[in-house]
Structure formats: C-alpha cells, structure tokens
PDB file of C-alpha atoms and ligand atoms in Angstrom:
ATOM      1  CA  MET A   1     -32.725  59.897   2.179  1.00 42.00           C
ATOM      2  CA  HIS A   2     -29.845  60.828  -0.052  1.00 47.00           C
ATOM      3  CA  ASP A   3     -27.574  58.232   1.496  1.00 51.00           C
ATOM      4  CA  HIS A   4     -30.010  55.483   0.642  1.00 52.00           C
ATOM      5  CA  PRO A   5     -28.032  53.003  -1.475  1.00 46.00           C
ATOM      6  CA  THR A   6     -28.853  52.814  -5.139  1.00 50.00           C
ATOM      7  CA  PRO A   7     -29.678  49.385  -6.578  1.00 50.00           C
ATOM      8  CA  GLU A   8     -26.221  49.291  -8.209  1.00 53.00           C
ATOM      9  CA  ASP A   9     -24.497  49.718  -4.848  1.00 55.00           C
ATOM     10  CA  GLU A  10     -26.725  47.279  -3.105  1.00 61.00           C
ATOM     11  CA  TYR A  11     -26.608  44.399  -5.501  1.00 69.00           C
ATOM     12  CA  GLN A  12     -23.594  42.756  -7.048  1.00 75.00           C
ATOM     13  CA  TRP A  13     -24.324  40.201  -9.715  1.00 81.00           C
ATOM     14  CA  PRO A  14     -23.086  36.812  -8.429  1.00 87.00           C
ATOM     15  CA  VAL A  15     -19.931  35.429 -10.015  1.00 92.00           C
ATOM     16  CA  CYS A  16     -18.409  31.944 -10.112  1.00 95.00           C
ATOM     17  CA  VAL A  17     -16.269  31.194  -7.030  1.00 94.00           C
ATOM     18  CA  THR A  18     -13.601  29.255  -8.939  1.00 95.00           C
ATOM     19  CA  PRO A  19     -10.224  31.048  -8.771  1.00 93.00           C
ATOM     20  CA  ARG A  20      -9.384  32.703 -12.102  1.00 90.00           C
ATOM     21  CA  CYS A  21     -12.910  32.064 -13.449  1.00 93.00           C
ATOM     22  CA  GLY A  22     -14.998  34.831 -11.939  1.00 86.00           C
ATOM     23  CA  ARG A  23     -17.570  34.453 -14.706  1.00 91.00           C
ATOM     24  CA  GLN A  24     -20.905  36.158 -14.045  1.00 90.00           C
ATOM     25  CA  LEU A  25     -23.550  33.550 -13.380  1.00 90.00           C
ATOM     26  CA  TRP A  26     -26.573  33.292 -15.623  1.00 86.00           C
ATOM     27  CA  VAL A  27     -29.983  33.898 -14.097  1.00 83.00           C
ATOM     28  CA  ALA A  28     -30.622  30.160 -14.271  1.00 82.00           C
ATOM     29  CA  GLU A  29     -27.354  29.563 -12.378  1.00 83.00           C
ATOM     30  CA  ALA A  30     -27.871  32.278  -9.785  1.00 80.00           C
ATOM     31  CA  SER A  31     -28.338  29.809  -6.952  1.00 86.00           C
ATOM     32  CA  ARG A  32     -24.953  28.205  -7.664  1.00 92.00           C
ATOM     33  CA  TRP A  33     -21.453  28.871  -6.324  1.00 95.00           C
ATOM     34  CA  ALA A  34     -19.578  27.604  -9.381  1.00 96.00           C
ATOM     35  CA  CYS A  35     -20.659  28.149 -12.973  1.00 96.00           C
ATOM     36  CA  ARG A  36     -21.702  25.375 -15.319  1.00 95.00           C
ATOM     37  CA  PRO A  37     -18.588  25.625 -17.559  1.00 96.00           C
ATOM     38  CA  CYS A  38     -16.432  25.053 -14.460  1.00 97.00           C
ATOM     39  CA  GLU A  39     -18.581  22.067 -13.522  1.00 97.00           C
ATOM     40  CA  ASP A  40     -18.308  20.627 -17.054  1.00 97.00           C
ATOM     41  CA  ALA A  41     -14.531  21.121 -17.199  1.00 97.00           C
ATOM     42  CA  THR A  42     -14.148  19.458 -13.795  1.00 98.00           C
ATOM     43  CA  ALA A  43     -16.333  16.514 -14.827  1.00 98.00           C
ATOM     44  CA  ARG A  44     -14.171  16.066 -17.924  1.00 97.00           C
ATOM     45  CA  ARG A  45     -10.967  16.097 -15.867  1.00 98.00           C
ATOM     46  CA  LEU A  46     -12.404  13.640 -13.350  1.00 98.00           C
ATOM     47  CA  LYS A  47     -13.367  11.289 -16.144  1.00 98.00           C
ATOM     48  CA  GLU A  48      -9.766  11.208 -17.388  1.00 97.00           C
ATOM     49  CA  LEU A  49      -8.115  10.847 -13.978  1.00 97.00           C
ATOM     50  CA  PRO A  50      -8.459   7.070 -13.414  1.00 96.00           C
ATOM     51  CA  ALA A  51      -6.800   6.227 -16.747  1.00 94.00           C
ATOM     52  CA  LEU A  52      -4.053   8.796 -16.157  1.00 93.00           C
ATOM     53  CA  PHE A  53      -3.479   7.360 -12.708  1.00 93.00           C
ATOM     54  CA  ALA A  54      -3.304   3.793 -14.032  1.00 90.00           C
ATOM     55  CA  GLN A  55      -0.787   4.875 -16.663  1.00 86.00           C
ATOM     56  CA  LEU A  56       1.427   6.621 -14.117  1.00 86.00           C
ATOM     57  CA  ASP A  57       1.134   3.743 -11.700  1.00 83.00           C
ATOM     58  CA  THR A  58       2.440   1.252 -14.258  1.00 76.00           C
ATOM     59  CA  THR A  59       5.229   3.527 -15.431  1.00 63.00           C
ATOM     60  CA  ALA A  60       6.322   4.031 -11.846  1.00 59.00           C
ATOM     61  CA  ALA A  61       6.351   0.289 -11.294  1.00 53.00           C
ATOM     62  CA  LEU A  62       8.555  -0.220 -14.314  1.00 55.00           C
ATOM     63  CA  MET A  63      10.940   2.570 -13.478  1.00 60.00           C
ATOM     64  CA  ARG A  64      11.338   1.548  -9.862  1.00 51.00           C
ATOM     65  CA  GLY A  65      14.972   0.810  -9.160  1.00 49.00           C
ATOM     66  CA  ALA A  66      16.226   2.389 -12.373  1.00 51.00           C
ATOM     67  CA  ARG A  67      19.494   4.300 -12.404  1.00 46.00           C
ATOM     68  CA  ARG A  68      20.228   7.494 -14.203  1.00 47.00           C
ATOM     69  CA  GLN A  69      22.502   6.992 -17.134  1.00 45.00           C
ATOM     70  CA  GLY A  70      25.980   8.358 -16.464  1.00 46.00           C
ATOM     71  CA  GLY A  71      25.204   8.583 -12.764  1.00 45.00           C
ATOM     72  CA  SER A  72      27.466   7.981  -9.832  1.00 43.00           C
ATOM     73  CA  THR A  73      30.176   5.394 -10.269  1.00 42.00           C
ATOM     74  CA  THR A  74      31.568   5.753  -6.764  1.00 40.00           C
ATOM     75  CA  GLY A  75      30.012   2.816  -4.995  1.00 39.00           C
ATOM     76  CA  SER A  76      28.245  -0.403  -5.806  1.00 38.00           C
ATOM     77  CA  LYS A  77      26.137  -0.022  -2.664  1.00 36.00           C
ATOM     78  CA  THR A  78      24.419   3.154  -3.851  1.00 31.00           C
ATOM     79  CA  PRO A  79      20.712   2.364  -3.835  1.00 33.00           C
ATOM     80  CA  PRO A  80      18.921   2.681  -7.162  1.00 36.00           C
ATOM     81  CA  ILE A  81      17.352   6.074  -7.709  1.00 35.00           C
ATOM     82  CA  PRO A  82      13.765   6.149  -8.865  1.00 39.00           C
ATOM     83  CA  PRO A  83      14.056   8.380 -11.917  1.00 46.00           C
ATOM     84  CA  ARG A  84      10.610   9.854 -11.675  1.00 57.00           C
ATOM     85  CA  LEU A  85      10.074  10.940  -8.131  1.00 59.00           C
ATOM     86  CA  GLU A  86       7.122  13.124  -9.136  1.00 69.00           C
ATOM     87  CA  VAL A  87       5.373  10.081 -10.565  1.00 75.00           C
ATOM     88  CA  LEU A  88       6.040   8.055  -7.474  1.00 69.00           C
ATOM     89  CA  ALA A  89       4.752  10.906  -5.341  1.00 74.00           C
ATOM     90  CA  LEU A  90       1.514  11.097  -7.321  1.00 83.00           C
ATOM     91  CA  VAL A  91       0.777   7.361  -7.306  1.00 82.00           C
ATOM     92  CA  GLY A  92       1.888   6.853  -3.701  1.00 77.00           C
ATOM     93  CA  PRO A  93      -0.249   7.118  -0.577  1.00 76.00           C
ATOM     94  CA  GLY A  94       0.173  10.908  -0.341  1.00 79.00           C
ATOM     95  CA  GLY A  95      -0.614  11.637  -3.994  1.00 87.00           C
ATOM     96  CA  VAL A  96      -3.730  11.568  -6.147  1.00 94.00           C
ATOM     97  CA  ALA A  97      -5.636   9.317  -3.737  1.00 93.00           C
ATOM     98  CA  ALA A  98      -4.933  11.517  -0.719  1.00 92.00           C
ATOM     99  CA  ARG A  99      -5.882  14.712  -2.546  1.00 95.00           C
ATOM    100  CA  LEU A 100      -9.163  13.207  -3.757  1.00 97.00           C
ATOM    101  CA  SER A 101      -9.817  11.826  -0.268  1.00 95.00           C
ATOM    102  CA  ALA A 102      -9.429  15.277   1.255  1.00 95.00           C
ATOM    103  CA  ILE A 103     -12.113  16.604  -1.098  1.00 97.00           C
ATOM    104  CA  GLU A 104     -14.438  13.673  -0.426  1.00 97.00           C
ATOM    105  CA  ASP A 105     -14.002  14.020   3.350  1.00 96.00           C
ATOM    106  CA  ALA A 106     -14.797  17.743   3.285  1.00 97.00           C
ATOM    107  CA  TRP A 107     -17.885  17.202   1.135  1.00 97.00           C
ATOM    108  CA  ARG A 108     -19.127  14.340   3.322  1.00 97.00           C
ATOM    109  CA  GLN A 109     -18.667  16.460   6.409  1.00 96.00           C
ATOM    110  CA  THR A 110     -20.681  19.305   4.880  1.00 97.00           C
ATOM    111  CA  LEU A 111     -23.389  16.885   3.775  1.00 96.00           C
ATOM    112  CA  GLY A 112     -23.484  15.349   7.249  1.00 96.00           C
ATOM    113  CA  TRP A 113     -22.629  11.938   5.872  1.00 95.00           C
ATOM    114  CA  THR A 114     -20.492   9.279   7.523  1.00 93.00           C
ATOM    115  CA  ILE A 115     -16.816   9.303   6.697  1.00 89.00           C
ATOM    116  CA  ALA A 116     -15.704   7.398   3.629  1.00 88.00           C
ATOM    117  CA  PRO A 117     -14.918   3.695   3.997  1.00 86.00           C
ATOM    118  CA  TRP A 118     -11.329   2.465   3.634  1.00 85.00           C
ATOM    119  CA  ARG A 119     -10.806   1.641  -0.025  1.00 87.00           C
ATOM    120  CA  GLY A 120      -7.436  -0.047  -0.092  1.00 87.00           C
ATOM    121  CA  SER A 121      -4.338   0.972  -1.988  1.00 87.00           C
ATOM    122  CA  PRO A 122      -4.248   4.194  -4.040  1.00 88.00           C
ATOM    123  CA  ALA A 123      -4.773   2.135  -7.209  1.00 89.00           C
ATOM    124  CA  GLN A 124      -7.874   0.520  -5.723  1.00 92.00           C
ATOM    125  CA  ALA A 125      -9.190   3.733  -4.172  1.00 94.00           C
ATOM    126  CA  VAL A 126      -8.806   6.231  -7.025  1.00 96.00           C
ATOM    127  CA  PRO A 127     -11.720   4.954  -9.183  1.00 97.00           C
ATOM    128  CA  HIS A 128     -14.040   5.042  -6.140  1.00 97.00           C
ATOM    129  CA  LEU A 129     -12.878   8.496  -5.087  1.00 97.00           C
ATOM    130  CA  VAL A 130     -13.382   9.820  -8.610  1.00 98.00           C
ATOM    131  CA  GLU A 131     -16.838   8.260  -8.681  1.00 98.00           C
ATOM    132  CA  PHE A 132     -17.825   9.933  -5.407  1.00 98.00           C
ATOM    133  CA  VAL A 133     -16.596  13.361  -6.455  1.00 98.00           C
ATOM    134  CA  THR A 134     -18.232  13.024  -9.883  1.00 98.00           C
ATOM    135  CA  ASN A 135     -21.566  11.925  -8.424  1.00 98.00           C
ATOM    136  CA  ASN A 136     -21.618  14.859  -6.008  1.00 98.00           C
ATOM    137  CA  LEU A 137     -20.114  17.523  -8.251  1.00 98.00           C
ATOM    138  CA  LEU A 138     -23.451  19.127  -9.094  1.00 97.00           C
ATOM    139  CA  TRP A 139     -24.303  19.347  -5.408  1.00 97.00           C
ATOM    140  CA  ALA A 140     -20.929  20.944  -4.635  1.00 98.00           C
ATOM    141  CA  CYS A 141     -21.188  23.490  -7.463  1.00 97.00           C
ATOM    142  CA  SER A 142     -24.676  24.383  -6.266  1.00 96.00           C
ATOM    143  CA  SER A 143     -24.449  24.230  -2.505  1.00 96.00           C
ATOM    144  CA  TYR A 144     -20.852  24.094  -1.266  1.00 97.00           C
ATOM    145  CA  GLU A 145     -19.355  27.528  -0.848  1.00 95.00           C
ATOM    146  CA  GLU A 146     -15.711  26.334  -0.861  1.00 96.00           C
ATOM    147  CA  VAL A 147     -16.140  24.370  -4.102  1.00 97.00           C
ATOM    148  CA  GLY A 148     -13.983  26.881  -6.028  1.00 97.00           C
ATOM    149  CA  GLN A 149     -10.842  25.722  -4.220  1.00 97.00           C
ATOM    150  CA  ASP A 150     -11.637  22.069  -4.905  1.00 98.00           C
ATOM    151  CA  ILE A 151     -12.278  22.763  -8.590  1.00 98.00           C
ATOM    152  CA  ASP A 152      -8.910  24.493  -8.727  1.00 97.00           C
ATOM    153  CA  ASP A 153      -7.183  21.595  -6.910  1.00 96.00           C
ATOM    154  CA  LEU A 154      -8.728  19.077  -9.312  1.00 98.00           C
ATOM    155  CA  ARG A 155      -7.551  21.172 -12.264  1.00 97.00           C
ATOM    156  CA  LYS A 156      -3.979  21.187 -10.897  1.00 95.00           C
ATOM    157  CA  LEU A 157      -4.076  17.461 -10.112  1.00 95.00           C
ATOM    158  CA  HIS A 158      -5.236  16.664 -13.638  1.00 96.00           C
ATOM    159  CA  ALA A 159      -2.567  18.943 -15.126  1.00 93.00           C
ATOM    160  CA  GLU A 160       0.213  17.309 -13.069  1.00 90.00           C
ATOM    161  CA  CYS A 161      -0.916  13.813 -14.063  1.00 90.00           C
ATOM    162  CA  SER A 162      -1.277  14.746 -17.745  1.00 89.00           C
ATOM    163  CA  ALA A 163       2.154  16.363 -17.908  1.00 84.00           C
ATOM    164  CA  LEU A 164       3.855  13.352 -16.333  1.00 81.00           C
ATOM    165  CA  ALA A 165       1.835  10.790 -18.271  1.00 80.00           C
ATOM    166  CA  SER A 166       2.816  12.413 -21.544  1.00 76.00           C
ATOM    167  CA  GLY A 167       6.440  12.415 -20.389  1.00 61.00           C
ATOM    168  CA  GLU A 168       6.980  15.988 -21.488  1.00 47.00           C
ATOM    169  CA  LYS A 169       8.268  17.170 -18.185  1.00 47.00           C
ATOM    170  CA  ARG A 170      11.271  14.930 -17.780  1.00 52.00           C
ATOM    171  CA  PRO A 171      12.749  13.902 -21.108  1.00 51.00           C
ATOM    172  CA  GLY A 172      15.844  11.783 -20.938  1.00 62.00           C
ATOM    173  CA  ARG A 173      17.016   8.220 -20.777  1.00 69.00           C
ATOM    174  CA  VAL A 174      17.343   6.065 -17.728  1.00 70.00           C
ATOM    175  CA  GLN A 175      18.946   2.702 -17.183  1.00 72.00           C
ATOM    176  CA  ILE A 176      16.405   0.070 -16.284  1.00 76.00           C
ATOM    177  CA  GLY A 177      18.572  -2.956 -15.635  1.00 80.00           C
ATOM    178  CA  ALA A 178      20.010  -5.829 -17.610  1.00 86.00           C
ATOM    179  CA  CYS A 179      18.377  -7.525 -20.578  1.00 92.00           C
ATOM    180  CA  PRO A 180      16.880 -10.807 -19.268  1.00 91.00           C
ATOM    181  CA  THR A 181      16.609 -12.492 -22.669  1.00 94.00           C
ATOM    182  CA  VAL A 182      18.105 -15.979 -22.810  1.00 91.00           C
ATOM    183  CA  VAL A 183      20.639 -16.216 -25.644  1.00 90.00           C
ATOM    184  CA  GLY A 184      21.988 -19.751 -26.052  1.00 88.00           C
ATOM    185  CA  ASP A 185      22.854 -20.985 -22.554  1.00 87.00           C
ATOM    186  CA  ARG A 186      23.149 -17.590 -20.858  1.00 88.00           C
ATOM    187  CA  TRP A 187      21.370 -14.313 -20.298  1.00 89.00           C
ATOM    188  CA  CYS A 188      22.013 -11.441 -22.652  1.00 94.00           C
ATOM    189  CA  GLY A 189      22.763  -9.097 -19.748  1.00 91.00           C
ATOM    190  CA  THR A 190      23.133  -5.926 -21.825  1.00 91.00           C
ATOM    191  CA  GLN A 191      22.199  -2.770 -19.917  1.00 86.00           C
ATOM    192  CA  LEU A 192      18.837  -1.568 -21.183  1.00 86.00           C
ATOM    193  CA  THR A 193      17.796   2.053 -21.294  1.00 82.00           C
ATOM    194  CA  ALA A 194      14.347   3.561 -21.598  1.00 76.00           C
ATOM    195  CA  SER A 195      13.187   7.023 -22.462  1.00 70.00           C
ATOM    196  CA  THR A 196      10.829   8.487 -19.888  1.00 59.00           C
ATOM    197  CA  GLY A 197       8.764   9.790 -22.801  1.00 58.00           C
ATOM    198  CA  SER A 198       8.475   6.575 -24.823  1.00 64.00           C
ATOM    199  CA  HIS A 199       7.073   3.103 -24.431  1.00 65.00           C
ATOM    200  CA  ARG A 200       9.744   1.518 -26.634  1.00 78.00           C
ATOM    201  CA  ILE A 201      12.630  -0.438 -25.135  1.00 84.00           C
ATOM    202  CA  HIS A 202      15.107  -2.127 -27.424  1.00 89.00           C
ATOM    203  CA  CYS A 203      18.134  -4.261 -26.619  1.00 93.00           C
ATOM    204  CA  GLY A 204      20.997  -3.276 -28.928  1.00 90.00           C
ATOM    205  CA  SER A 205      22.760  -6.622 -28.456  1.00 93.00           C
ATOM    206  CA  CYS A 206      20.146  -9.344 -28.851  1.00 95.00           C
ATOM    207  CA  GLY A 207      17.437  -7.303 -30.556  1.00 94.00           C
ATOM    208  CA  ALA A 208      14.694  -7.984 -27.991  1.00 95.00           C
ATOM    209  CA  ARG A 209      11.932  -5.379 -27.882  1.00 93.00           C
ATOM    210  CA  TRP A 210       9.351  -4.374 -25.295  1.00 87.00           C
ATOM    211  CA  GLU A 211       6.769  -1.882 -26.499  1.00 81.00           C
ATOM    212  CA  THR A 212       3.542  -2.139 -24.590  1.00 72.00           C
ATOM    213  CA  LEU A 213       2.931  -1.599 -20.899  1.00 65.00           C
ATOM    214  CA  GLY A 214       2.079  -5.291 -20.626  1.00 72.00           C
ATOM    215  CA  GLU A 215       5.425  -6.177 -22.144  1.00 80.00           C
ATOM    216  CA  TRP A 216       7.136  -3.805 -19.719  1.00 76.00           C
ATOM    217  CA  ARG A 217       5.632  -5.749 -16.870  1.00 75.00           C
ATOM    218  CA  GLU A 218       6.900  -9.009 -18.400  1.00 83.00           C
ATOM    219  CA  LEU A 219      10.351  -7.454 -18.788  1.00 84.00           C
ATOM    220  CA  ARG A 220      10.417  -6.395 -15.161  1.00 79.00           C
ATOM    221  CA  ALA A 221       9.199  -9.841 -14.032  1.00 81.00           C
ATOM    222  CA  ALA A 222      11.887 -11.564 -16.140  1.00 86.00           C
ATOM    223  CA  GLN A 223      14.565  -9.267 -14.690  1.00 82.00           C
ATOM    224  CA  GLU A 224      13.425 -10.135 -11.191  1.00 80.00           C
ATOM    225  CA  ARG A 225      13.613 -13.867 -11.972  1.00 84.00           C
ATOM    226  CA  VAL A 226      17.150 -13.443 -13.314  1.00 83.00           C
ATOM    227  CA  LEU A 227      18.195 -11.461 -10.226  1.00 78.00           C
ATOM    228  CA  ALA A 228      16.643 -14.055  -7.919  1.00 81.00           C
ATOM    229  CA  GLU A 229      18.399 -16.898  -9.722  1.00 81.00           C
ATOM    230  CA  ALA A 230      21.702 -15.021  -9.755  1.00 76.00           C
ATOM    231  CA  ALA A 231      21.355 -14.369  -6.010  1.00 74.00           C
ATOM    232  CA  GLY A 232      20.626 -18.063  -5.491  1.00 75.00           C
ATOM    233  CA  VAL A 233      23.774 -19.025  -7.412  1.00 67.00           C
ATOM    234  CA  ALA A 234      25.900 -16.549  -5.482  1.00 60.00           C
ATOM    235  CA  ALA A 235      24.605 -17.647  -2.093  1.00 54.00           C
TER     236      ALA A 235
HETATM  237 ZN1   ZN B 301     -16.603  29.207 -13.308  1.00 67.99          ZN
HETATM  238 ZN1   ZN B 302      19.449  -8.356 -24.966  1.00 67.99          ZN
END
C-alpha cells in the first residue's frame, strides 16, 4: 500500500511540445500538443513568409552573375560568383519550398490524405504550401505529436529569410555589371555596384539611378540586351 503512487508522481501536467517552449498547457488546451502562443507565433511567421520569399527571389535574380568587388583578377574566364549563395539556396528548389513541402507531406501522411499535387517552381509553390500549412496548423497543434519540430523548423526558416531579406547578414558591395544607359551614341558602360543591404543603385558617371525592385529588373533586362547586342557585334 505504501508504494502506491501519490497523485503528484502519477500525473505530470502536460506541457507544450515545441522545443524551448515547454509552457504548461491551460486546462482548455490540455488536449493539444503545442500551446496556443506557439500556434499564434507560427501563424504570424507563415503569413510573412510569401512576401519574404518574393523579396529574396527578386534580389537573387538581380544579383545573379554579380562579381565581388576587388575579387580575382587572374582570368577573364572565371565564372561570375553569385554574391548571396544563402539567398540562392533559400529560393532554389532545395530551399523554402522543399522545407515547407516536407512539412506538408508529413501532415498529409498522418491525416491519411493523398500526396500534394505538383505546384511548379518554388516561387509558384510557396504561396500554396504556406496556405496548406496555415489551414492545417490548428489540427497539427492539436493532434500531431511531432508538431513541435515543425514549429521549430518554421521559426528557423522565417528567421533565415528575415535576416537575409533585411540584408543584415552580409553587408558589403558587389559589382553587378556595366551601366546599360545610352549616352549619346554609345552605352555608358561604367561598372555599377550595389550594396546587398540597399535597394539603391547609382551610376557615378551618367547619373542613372535604379531604386525599386521593378527598376532593378529593368536594369538587369537592359544589361542583358546590351550583352546580347555586343555578342552579336563580336560574332
Ligand atoms: Zn508552446
Ligand atoms: Zn552610367
């Protein structure tokens, strides 16, 4: 009789399964795996992810082919170095889209649903993946025992995207190619540089400016036209 467990030994108050949360669940939450604050924080992060992704995706497109300032001068055949490999990794096929897909696949499997349909490129897929995870977040927090790991992964993913989108992680200037502005009967051709933390590009020779992401795209398109025409002349 004396070794009969006391109520304190027998019953541990349930706590949130999210790593580093461990908050005791309220009585009203007692059927859940993850607490409501963790659910709310995750919903907030999910809501911000598509815009963060779009921002990184455009920045990566602009920076593609850029060279580091003061980089190697040894050979003209050295391929251009993408200056922000972390950005390219996040917006590429193995990045944000793949990490969200892994969560969706695991949840679908647990729910006994069919596997997710193919949703195209990462840029096309991310909004749909975010929508799926958002729509099923309450279910996961309530009924999916491994949800703590996914909440933690989503927190890290959001933090990585935010840090890169704000440009805090990799300050510095990179060369982004020649100025494509037509001055008189020729191209300006001055080497342009951009700061990884700023949207402002300014040509010191002809005074041209590109400030918005839309203007960046126009700049890149104009540079490609100049390169194509120059290649045509050389051929
Ligand atoms: Zn929690
Ligand atoms: Zn110029």
